[in-house]
Amino acid sequence: MSATRNLIAFAALASSSFAFAADGKGAGKWTIDGDVQGYPIHDVCTLSGPDTKLTGTCTMDSKDRETTGTFDGTTLTLKHPGEYNGDALTITYTGKLQKDGTISGDIDVQPMSYSGTFTAARPASTTPAPKPQ
């Protein structure tokens, strides 16, 4: 009986994760870690929004940055301003949802034309990340 309950609970959790991914809702908290040409990137983003459109704040280097983006259930795109040596930047993350619920992809930094890679994950204390279908 216990095995049956566990199977039912797992099925319910899995189906809710798949529904979450299908609805394209990336709202919530995400931790982003990456690298741009040897420079470590660490953002903690809190996002909200209906459907696929996201708005919120990413905190980078102890500064809150207004953030916009989209999450269609498999692809996350986030954009926010930044700064390096007093020069204004635009940081764009574009990544795909992985089987483990993380999002991996590329970082684009303009106007410097620098690039890098990142992984985004839900902190353990928040809602689990969606799983790809």
PDB file of N, CA, C and O in Angstrom, residues 47-114:
ATOM      1  N   LEU A  47      11.083  36.712  -9.970  1.00  0.00           N
ATOM      2  CA  LEU A  47      10.305  37.055 -11.146  1.00  0.00           C
ATOM      3  C   LEU A  47       8.829  36.775 -10.934  1.00  0.00           C
ATOM      4  O   LEU A  47       8.456  35.857 -10.212  1.00  0.00           O
ATOM      5  N   SER A  48       8.012  37.574 -11.587  1.00  0.00           N
ATOM      6  CA  SER A  48       6.571  37.333 -11.563  1.00  0.00           C
ATOM      7  C   SER A  48       6.029  37.667 -12.942  1.00  0.00           C
ATOM      8  O   SER A  48       6.708  38.284 -13.755  1.00  0.00           O
ATOM      9  N   GLY A  49       4.808  37.248 -13.157  1.00  0.00           N
ATOM     10  CA  GLY A  49       4.182  37.585 -14.419  1.00  0.00           C
ATOM     11  C   GLY A  49       3.163  36.563 -14.839  1.00  0.00           C
ATOM     12  O   GLY A  49       3.274  35.391 -14.501  1.00  0.00           O
ATOM     13  N   PRO A  50       2.206  37.026 -15.589  1.00  0.00           N
ATOM     14  CA  PRO A  50       1.210  36.103 -16.136  1.00  0.00           C
ATOM     15  C   PRO A  50       1.756  35.419 -17.384  1.00  0.00           C
ATOM     16  O   PRO A  50       2.622  35.964 -18.070  1.00  0.00           O
ATOM     17  N   ASP A  51       1.272  34.255 -17.639  1.00  0.00           N
ATOM     18  CA  ASP A  51       1.610  33.536 -18.872  1.00  0.00           C
ATOM     19  C   ASP A  51       3.125  33.443 -19.057  1.00  0.00           C
ATOM     20  O   ASP A  51       3.819  32.991 -18.187  1.00  0.00           O
ATOM     21  N   THR A  52       3.615  33.920 -20.195  1.00  0.00           N
ATOM     22  CA  THR A  52       5.028  33.758 -20.516  1.00  0.00           C
ATOM     23  C   THR A  52       5.859  35.005 -20.251  1.00  0.00           C
ATOM     24  O   THR A  52       7.075  34.954 -20.336  1.00  0.00           O
ATOM     25  N   LYS A  53       5.237  36.135 -19.945  1.00  0.00           N
ATOM     26  CA  LYS A  53       5.974  37.383 -19.737  1.00  0.00           C
ATOM     27  C   LYS A  53       6.412  37.496 -18.283  1.00  0.00           C
ATOM     28  O   LYS A  53       5.624  37.279 -17.372  1.00  0.00           O
ATOM     29  N   LEU A  54       7.676  37.860 -18.090  1.00  0.00           N
ATOM     30  CA  LEU A  54       8.228  37.963 -16.747  1.00  0.00           C
ATOM     31  C   LEU A  54       8.757  39.364 -16.478  1.00  0.00           C
ATOM     32  O   LEU A  54       9.313  40.007 -17.378  1.00  0.00           O
ATOM     33  N   THR A  55       8.583  39.815 -15.259  1.00  0.00           N
ATOM     34  CA  THR A  55       9.197  41.046 -14.779  1.00  0.00           C
ATOM     35  C   THR A  55       9.659  40.780 -13.361  1.00  0.00           C
ATOM     36  O   THR A  55       9.170  39.874 -12.693  1.00  0.00           O
ATOM     37  N   GLY A  56      10.591  41.573 -12.908  1.00  0.00           N
ATOM     38  CA  GLY A  56      11.049  41.395 -11.541  1.00  0.00           C
ATOM     39  C   GLY A  56      12.384  42.040 -11.326  1.00  0.00           C
ATOM     40  O   GLY A  56      12.741  43.024 -11.985  1.00  0.00           O
ATOM     41  N   THR A  57      13.126  41.458 -10.412  1.00  0.00           N
ATOM     42  CA  THR A  57      14.408  41.997 -10.008  1.00  0.00           C
ATOM     43  C   THR A  57      15.445  40.886  -9.964  1.00  0.00           C
ATOM     44  O   THR A  57      15.179  39.803  -9.449  1.00  0.00           O
ATOM     45  N   CYS A  58      16.615  41.181 -10.503  1.00  0.00           N
ATOM     46  CA  CYS A  58      17.774  40.318 -10.329  1.00  0.00           C
ATOM     47  C   CYS A  58      18.786  41.103  -9.513  1.00  0.00           C
ATOM     48  O   CYS A  58      19.043  42.274  -9.794  1.00  0.00           O
ATOM     49  N   THR A  59      19.326  40.469  -8.491  1.00  0.00           N
ATOM     50  CA  THR A  59      20.330  41.112  -7.658  1.00  0.00           C
ATOM     51  C   THR A  59      21.697  40.583  -8.062  1.00  0.00           C
ATOM     52  O   THR A  59      21.963  39.394  -7.978  1.00  0.00           O
ATOM     53  N   MET A  60      22.532  41.507  -8.527  1.00  0.00           N
ATOM     54  CA  MET A  60      23.891  41.183  -8.964  1.00  0.00           C
ATOM     55  C   MET A  60      24.836  42.177  -8.304  1.00  0.00           C
ATOM     56  O   MET A  60      24.580  43.383  -8.337  1.00  0.00           O
ATOM     57  N   ASP A  61      25.888  41.683  -7.692  1.00  0.00           N
ATOM     58  CA  ASP A  61      26.860  42.548  -7.010  1.00  0.00           C
ATOM     59  C   ASP A  61      26.174  43.471  -6.002  1.00  0.00           C
ATOM     60  O   ASP A  61      26.457  44.659  -5.936  1.00  0.00           O
ATOM     61  N   SER A  62      25.224  42.921  -5.254  1.00  0.00           N
ATOM     62  CA  SER A  62      24.480  43.632  -4.205  1.00  0.00           C
ATOM     63  C   SER A  62      23.624  44.775  -4.729  1.00  0.00           C
ATOM     64  O   SER A  62      23.200  45.639  -3.960  1.00  0.00           O
ATOM     65  N   LYS A  63      23.357  44.805  -6.032  1.00  0.00           N
ATOM     66  CA  LYS A  63      22.491  45.838  -6.608  1.00  0.00           C
ATOM     67  C   LYS A  63      21.296  45.175  -7.272  1.00  0.00           C
ATOM     68  O   LYS A  63      21.450  44.221  -8.034  1.00  0.00           O
ATOM     69  N   ASP A  64      20.093  45.704  -6.971  1.00  0.00           N
ATOM     70  CA  ASP A  64      18.879  45.211  -7.615  1.00  0.00           C
ATOM     71  C   ASP A  64      18.775  45.808  -9.016  1.00  0.00           C
ATOM     72  O   ASP A  64      18.944  47.019  -9.202  1.00  0.00           O
ATOM     73  N   ARG A  65      18.490  44.950  -9.983  1.00  0.00           N
ATOM     74  CA  ARG A  65      18.367  45.368 -11.386  1.00  0.00           C
ATOM     75  C   ARG A  65      16.974  44.993 -11.887  1.00  0.00           C
ATOM     76  O   ARG A  65      16.560  43.843 -11.771  1.00  0.00           O
ATOM     77  N   GLU A  66      16.258  45.986 -12.430  1.00  0.00           N
ATOM     78  CA  GLU A  66      14.956  45.686 -13.024  1.00  0.00           C
ATOM     79  C   GLU A  66      15.170  44.721 -14.178  1.00  0.00           C
ATOM     80  O   GLU A  66      16.051  44.926 -15.018  1.00  0.00           O
ATOM     81  N   THR A  67      14.348  43.668 -14.204  1.00  0.00           N
ATOM     82  CA  THR A  67      14.539  42.582 -15.164  1.00  0.00           C
ATOM     83  C   THR A  67      13.246  42.305 -15.911  1.00  0.00           C
ATOM     84  O   THR A  67      12.168  42.319 -15.321  1.00  0.00           O
ATOM     85  N   THR A  68      13.371  42.041 -17.199  1.00  0.00           N
ATOM     86  CA  THR A  68      12.236  41.616 -18.014  1.00  0.00           C
ATOM     87  C   THR A  68      12.636  40.344 -18.750  1.00  0.00           C
ATOM     88  O   THR A  68      13.826  40.056 -18.913  1.00  0.00           O
ATOM     89  N   GLY A  69      11.636  39.602 -19.181  1.00  0.00           N
ATOM     90  CA  GLY A  69      11.947  38.396 -19.934  1.00  0.00           C
ATOM     91  C   GLY A  69      10.731  37.593 -20.301  1.00  0.00           C
ATOM     92  O   GLY A  69       9.589  38.028 -20.103  1.00  0.00           O
ATOM     93  N   THR A  70      11.014  36.407 -20.815  1.00  0.00           N
ATOM     94  CA  THR A  70       9.961  35.460 -21.186  1.00  0.00           C
ATOM     95  C   THR A  70      10.400  34.061 -20.794  1.00  0.00           C
ATOM     96  O   THR A  70      11.588  33.762 -20.698  1.00  0.00           O
ATOM     97  N   PHE A  71       9.404  33.210 -20.554  1.00  0.00           N
ATOM     98  CA  PHE A  71       9.657  31.788 -20.320  1.00  0.00           C
ATOM     99  C   PHE A  71       8.500  31.032 -20.947  1.00  0.00           C
ATOM    100  O   PHE A  71       7.381  31.091 -20.459  1.00  0.00           O
ATOM    101  N   ASP A  72       8.776  30.337 -22.054  1.00  0.00           N
ATOM    102  CA  ASP A  72       7.697  29.674 -22.787  1.00  0.00           C
ATOM    103  C   ASP A  72       7.517  28.216 -22.396  1.00  0.00           C
ATOM    104  O   ASP A  72       6.802  27.491 -23.054  1.00  0.00           O
ATOM    105  N   GLY A  73       8.170  27.794 -21.326  1.00  0.00           N
ATOM    106  CA  GLY A  73       8.062  26.401 -20.898  1.00  0.00           C
ATOM    107  C   GLY A  73       9.310  25.613 -21.202  1.00  0.00           C
ATOM    108  O   GLY A  73       9.594  24.624 -20.555  1.00  0.00           O
ATOM    109  N   THR A  74      10.074  26.048 -22.211  1.00  0.00           N
ATOM    110  CA  THR A  74      11.343  25.389 -22.518  1.00  0.00           C
ATOM    111  C   THR A  74      12.491  26.379 -22.671  1.00  0.00           C
ATOM    112  O   THR A  74      13.641  26.007 -22.522  1.00  0.00           O
ATOM    113  N   THR A  75      12.192  27.627 -22.991  1.00  0.00           N
ATOM    114  CA  THR A  75      13.237  28.628 -23.215  1.00  0.00           C
ATOM    115  C   THR A  75      13.031  29.833 -22.309  1.00  0.00           C
ATOM    116  O   THR A  75      11.959  30.428 -22.296  1.00  0.00           O
ATOM    117  N   LEU A  76      14.075  30.172 -21.580  1.00  0.00           N
ATOM    118  CA  LEU A  76      14.084  31.352 -20.717  1.00  0.00           C
ATOM    119  C   LEU A  76      14.937  32.422 -21.371  1.00  0.00           C
ATOM    120  O   LEU A  76      16.045  32.143 -21.831  1.00  0.00           O
ATOM    121  N   THR A  77      14.415  33.642 -21.426  1.00  0.00           N
ATOM    122  CA  THR A  77      15.185  34.802 -21.852  1.00  0.00           C
ATOM    123  C   THR A  77      14.976  35.886 -20.817  1.00  0.00           C
ATOM    124  O   THR A  77      13.835  36.244 -20.513  1.00  0.00           O
ATOM    125  N   LEU A  78      16.064  36.366 -20.231  1.00  0.00           N
ATOM    126  CA  LEU A  78      16.014  37.455 -19.248  1.00  0.00           C
ATOM    127  C   LEU A  78      16.987  38.539 -19.667  1.00  0.00           C
ATOM    128  O   LEU A  78      18.060  38.249 -20.206  1.00  0.00           O
ATOM    129  N   LYS A  79      16.618  39.791 -19.377  1.00  0.00           N
ATOM    130  CA  LYS A  79      17.481  40.912 -19.727  1.00  0.00           C
ATOM    131  C   LYS A  79      17.438  41.924 -18.597  1.00  0.00           C
ATOM    132  O   LYS A  79      16.359  42.243 -18.082  1.00  0.00           O
ATOM    133  N   HIS A  80      18.616  42.420 -18.201  1.00  0.00           N
ATOM    134  CA  HIS A  80      18.670  43.504 -17.217  1.00  0.00           C
ATOM    135  C   HIS A  80      19.938  44.323 -17.410  1.00  0.00           C
ATOM    136  O   HIS A  80      20.910  43.866 -18.021  1.00  0.00           O
ATOM    137  N   PRO A  81      19.921  45.570 -16.909  1.00  0.00           N
ATOM    138  CA  PRO A  81      21.113  46.403 -17.022  1.00  0.00           C
ATOM    139  C   PRO A  81      22.198  45.925 -16.069  1.00  0.00           C
ATOM    140  O   PRO A  81      21.932  45.211 -15.104  1.00  0.00           O
ATOM    141  N   GLY A  82      23.399  46.337 -16.351  1.00  0.00           N
ATOM    142  CA  GLY A  82      24.538  46.051 -15.501  1.00  0.00           C
ATOM    143  C   GLY A  82      25.541  47.176 -15.619  1.00  0.00           C
ATOM    144  O   GLY A  82      25.277  48.203 -16.254  1.00  0.00           O
ATOM    145  N   GLU A  83      26.694  46.948 -15.034  1.00  0.00           N
ATOM    146  CA  GLU A  83      27.724  47.985 -15.040  1.00  0.00           C
ATOM    147  C   GLU A  83      29.088  47.326 -14.885  1.00  0.00           C
ATOM    148  O   GLU A  83      29.245  46.366 -14.137  1.00  0.00           O
ATOM    149  N   TYR A  84      30.065  47.840 -15.626  1.00  0.00           N
ATOM    150  CA  TYR A  84      31.434  47.359 -15.480  1.00  0.00           C
ATOM    151  C   TYR A  84      32.369  48.554 -15.623  1.00  0.00           C
ATOM    152  O   TYR A  84      32.353  49.252 -16.638  1.00  0.00           O
ATOM    153  N   ASN A  85      33.149  48.820 -14.585  1.00  0.00           N
ATOM    154  CA  ASN A  85      34.060  49.966 -14.560  1.00  0.00           C
ATOM    155  C   ASN A  85      33.353  51.271 -14.905  1.00  0.00           C
ATOM    156  O   ASN A  85      33.887  52.118 -15.617  1.00  0.00           O
ATOM    157  N   GLY A  86      32.121  51.414 -14.417  1.00  0.00           N
ATOM    158  CA  GLY A  86      31.353  52.638 -14.649  1.00  0.00           C
ATOM    159  C   GLY A  86      30.626  52.694 -15.973  1.00  0.00           C
ATOM    160  O   GLY A  86      29.887  53.640 -16.230  1.00  0.00           O
ATOM    161  N   ASP A  87      30.823  51.709 -16.837  1.00  0.00           N
ATOM    162  CA  ASP A  87      30.140  51.684 -18.129  1.00  0.00           C
ATOM    163  C   ASP A  87      28.852  50.877 -18.034  1.00  0.00           C
ATOM    164  O   ASP A  87      28.822  49.795 -17.450  1.00  0.00           O
ATOM    165  N   ALA A  88      27.791  51.417 -18.637  1.00  0.00           N
ATOM    166  CA  ALA A  88      26.492  50.738 -18.635  1.00  0.00           C
ATOM    167  C   ALA A  88      26.515  49.545 -19.590  1.00  0.00           C
ATOM    168  O   ALA A  88      27.109  49.602 -20.671  1.00  0.00           O
ATOM    169  N   LEU A  89      25.885  48.461 -19.157  1.00  0.00           N
ATOM    170  CA  LEU A  89      25.803  47.224 -19.934  1.00  0.00           C
ATOM    171  C   LEU A  89      24.357  46.748 -20.006  1.00  0.00           C
ATOM    172  O   LEU A  89      23.537  47.118 -19.167  1.00  0.00           O
ATOM    173  N   THR A  90      24.083  45.872 -20.930  1.00  0.00           N
ATOM    174  CA  THR A  90      22.843  45.102 -20.952  1.00  0.00           C
ATOM    175  C   THR A  90      23.240  43.631 -20.957  1.00  0.00           C
ATOM    176  O   THR A  90      24.000  43.184 -21.822  1.00  0.00           O
ATOM    177  N   ILE A  91      22.745  42.899 -19.957  1.00  0.00           N
ATOM    178  CA  ILE A  91      23.054  41.482 -19.820  1.00  0.00           C
ATOM    179  C   ILE A  91      21.818  40.682 -20.222  1.00  0.00           C
ATOM    180  O   ILE A  91      20.730  40.915 -19.678  1.00  0.00           O
ATOM    181  N   THR A  92      21.991  39.772 -21.163  1.00  0.00           N
ATOM    182  CA  THR A  92      20.880  38.948 -21.642  1.00  0.00           C
ATOM    183  C   THR A  92      21.231  37.478 -21.442  1.00  0.00           C
ATOM    184  O   THR A  92      22.294  37.023 -21.864  1.00  0.00           O
ATOM    185  N   TYR A  93      20.321  36.753 -20.790  1.00  0.00           N
ATOM    186  CA  TYR A  93      20.443  35.312 -20.594  1.00  0.00           C
ATOM    187  C   TYR A  93      19.439  34.632 -21.524  1.00  0.00           C
ATOM    188  O   TYR A  93      18.266  34.998 -21.540  1.00  0.00           O
ATOM    189  N   THR A  94      19.879  33.629 -22.265  1.00  0.00           N
ATOM    190  CA  THR A  94      18.979  32.829 -23.093  1.00  0.00           C
ATOM    191  C   THR A  94      19.352  31.371 -22.876  1.00  0.00           C
ATOM    192  O   THR A  94      20.491  30.972 -23.135  1.00  0.00           O
ATOM    193  N   GLY A  95      18.388  30.578 -22.359  1.00  0.00           N
ATOM    194  CA  GLY A  95      18.697  29.190 -22.059  1.00  0.00           C
ATOM    195  C   GLY A  95      17.518  28.268 -22.229  1.00  0.00           C
ATOM    196  O   GLY A  95      16.373  28.699 -22.326  1.00  0.00           O
ATOM    197  N   LYS A  96      17.826  26.991 -22.246  1.00  0.00           N
ATOM    198  CA  LYS A  96      16.823  25.924 -22.408  1.00  0.00           C
ATOM    199  C   LYS A  96      16.659  25.142 -21.120  1.00  0.00           C
ATOM    200  O   LYS A  96      17.628  24.857 -20.417  1.00  0.00           O
ATOM    201  N   LEU A  97      15.436  24.743 -20.853  1.00  0.00           N
ATOM    202  CA  LEU A  97      15.109  23.906 -19.711  1.00  0.00           C
ATOM    203  C   LEU A  97      15.720  22.525 -19.895  1.00  0.00           C
ATOM    204  O   LEU A  97      15.590  21.908 -20.954  1.00  0.00           O
ATOM    205  N   GLN A  98      16.412  22.042 -18.872  1.00  0.00           N
ATOM    206  CA  GLN A  98      17.059  20.732 -18.896  1.00  0.00           C
ATOM    207  C   GLN A  98      16.196  19.703 -18.169  1.00  0.00           C
ATOM    208  O   GLN A  98      15.296  20.054 -17.414  1.00  0.00           O
ATOM    209  N   LYS A  99      16.489  18.426 -18.350  1.00  0.00           N
ATOM    210  CA  LYS A  99      15.713  17.354 -17.717  1.00  0.00           C
ATOM    211  C   LYS A  99      15.740  17.427 -16.200  1.00  0.00           C
ATOM    212  O   LYS A  99      14.807  17.002 -15.544  1.00  0.00           O
ATOM    213  N   ASP A 100      16.814  17.974 -15.625  1.00  0.00           N
ATOM    214  CA  ASP A 100      16.905  18.060 -14.166  1.00  0.00           C
ATOM    215  C   ASP A 100      16.207  19.292 -13.589  1.00  0.00           C
ATOM    216  O   ASP A 100      16.260  19.543 -12.397  1.00  0.00           O
ATOM    217  N   GLY A 101      15.545  20.088 -14.440  1.00  0.00           N
ATOM    218  CA  GLY A 101      14.825  21.270 -13.973  1.00  0.00           C
ATOM    219  C   GLY A 101      15.651  22.539 -13.965  1.00  0.00           C
ATOM    220  O   GLY A 101      15.132  23.607 -13.693  1.00  0.00           O
ATOM    221  N   THR A 102      16.943  22.451 -14.276  1.00  0.00           N
ATOM    222  CA  THR A 102      17.762  23.652 -14.396  1.00  0.00           C
ATOM    223  C   THR A 102      17.602  24.222 -15.802  1.00  0.00           C
ATOM    224  O   THR A 102      17.035  23.575 -16.689  1.00  0.00           O
ATOM    225  N   ILE A 103      18.094  25.418 -15.980  1.00  0.00           N
ATOM    226  CA  ILE A 103      18.104  26.044 -17.296  1.00  0.00           C
ATOM    227  C   ILE A 103      19.557  26.374 -17.610  1.00  0.00           C
ATOM    228  O   ILE A 103      20.250  26.983 -16.796  1.00  0.00           O
ATOM    229  N   SER A 104      20.029  25.962 -18.770  1.00  0.00           N
ATOM    230  CA  SER A 104      21.408  26.224 -19.185  1.00  0.00           C
ATOM    231  C   SER A 104      21.401  26.956 -20.509  1.00  0.00           C
ATOM    232  O   SER A 104      20.564  26.680 -21.371  1.00  0.00           O
ATOM    233  N   GLY A 105      22.352  27.886 -20.635  1.00  0.00           N
ATOM    234  CA  GLY A 105      22.400  28.606 -21.895  1.00  0.00           C
ATOM    235  C   GLY A 105      23.522  29.610 -21.964  1.00  0.00           C
ATOM    236  O   GLY A 105      24.559  29.458 -21.312  1.00  0.00           O
ATOM    237  N   ASP A 106      23.270  30.648 -22.749  1.00  0.00           N
ATOM    238  CA  ASP A 106      24.281  31.633 -23.084  1.00  0.00           C
ATOM    239  C   ASP A 106      23.982  32.995 -22.466  1.00  0.00           C
ATOM    240  O   ASP A 106      22.826  33.365 -22.275  1.00  0.00           O
ATOM    241  N   ILE A 107      25.072  33.723 -22.202  1.00  0.00           N
ATOM    242  CA  ILE A 107      24.995  35.095 -21.709  1.00  0.00           C
ATOM    243  C   ILE A 107      25.554  35.987 -22.808  1.00  0.00           C
ATOM    244  O   ILE A 107      26.592  35.687 -23.397  1.00  0.00           O
ATOM    245  N   ASP A 108      24.866  37.099 -23.071  1.00  0.00           N
ATOM    246  CA  ASP A 108      25.329  38.089 -24.030  1.00  0.00           C
ATOM    247  C   ASP A 108      25.441  39.420 -23.293  1.00  0.00           C
ATOM    248  O   ASP A 108      24.488  39.843 -22.630  1.00  0.00           O
ATOM    249  N   VAL A 109      26.604  40.062 -23.369  1.00  0.00           N
ATOM    250  CA  VAL A 109      26.828  41.339 -22.694  1.00  0.00           C
ATOM    251  C   VAL A 109      27.102  42.403 -23.758  1.00  0.00           C
ATOM    252  O   VAL A 109      28.082  42.315 -24.505  1.00  0.00           O
ATOM    253  N   GLN A 110      26.208  43.377 -23.823  1.00  0.00           N
ATOM    254  CA  GLN A 110      26.328  44.459 -24.797  1.00  0.00           C
ATOM    255  C   GLN A 110      26.489  45.795 -24.063  1.00  0.00           C
ATOM    256  O   GLN A 110      26.001  45.933 -22.954  1.00  0.00           O
ATOM    257  N   PRO A 111      27.175  46.751 -24.596  1.00  0.00           N
ATOM    258  CA  PRO A 111      27.703  46.841 -25.954  1.00  0.00           C
ATOM    259  C   PRO A 111      29.094  46.248 -26.113  1.00  0.00           C
ATOM    260  O   PRO A 111      29.748  46.447 -27.135  1.00  0.00           O
ATOM    261  N   MET A 112      29.561  45.502 -25.145  1.00  0.00           N
ATOM    262  CA  MET A 112      30.923  44.976 -25.177  1.00  0.00           C
ATOM    263  C   MET A 112      31.083  43.754 -26.084  1.00  0.00           C
ATOM    264  O   MET A 112      32.195  43.332 -26.366  1.00  0.00           O
ATOM    265  N   SER A 113      29.965  43.166 -26.505  1.00  0.00           N
ATOM    266  CA  SER A 113      29.972  41.954 -27.339  1.00  0.00           C
ATOM    267  C   SER A 113      30.707  40.800 -26.674  1.00  0.00           C
ATOM    268  O   SER A 113      31.374  40.002 -27.336  1.00  0.00           O
ATOM    269  N   TYR A 114      30.593  40.702 -25.342  1.00  0.00           N
ATOM    270  CA  TYR A 114      31.162  39.578 -24.605  1.00  0.00           C
ATOM    271  C   TYR A 114      30.112  38.495 -24.489  1.00  0.00           C
ATOM    272  O   TYR A 114      28.913  38.780 -24.459  1.00  0.00           O
TER     273      TYR A 114
END
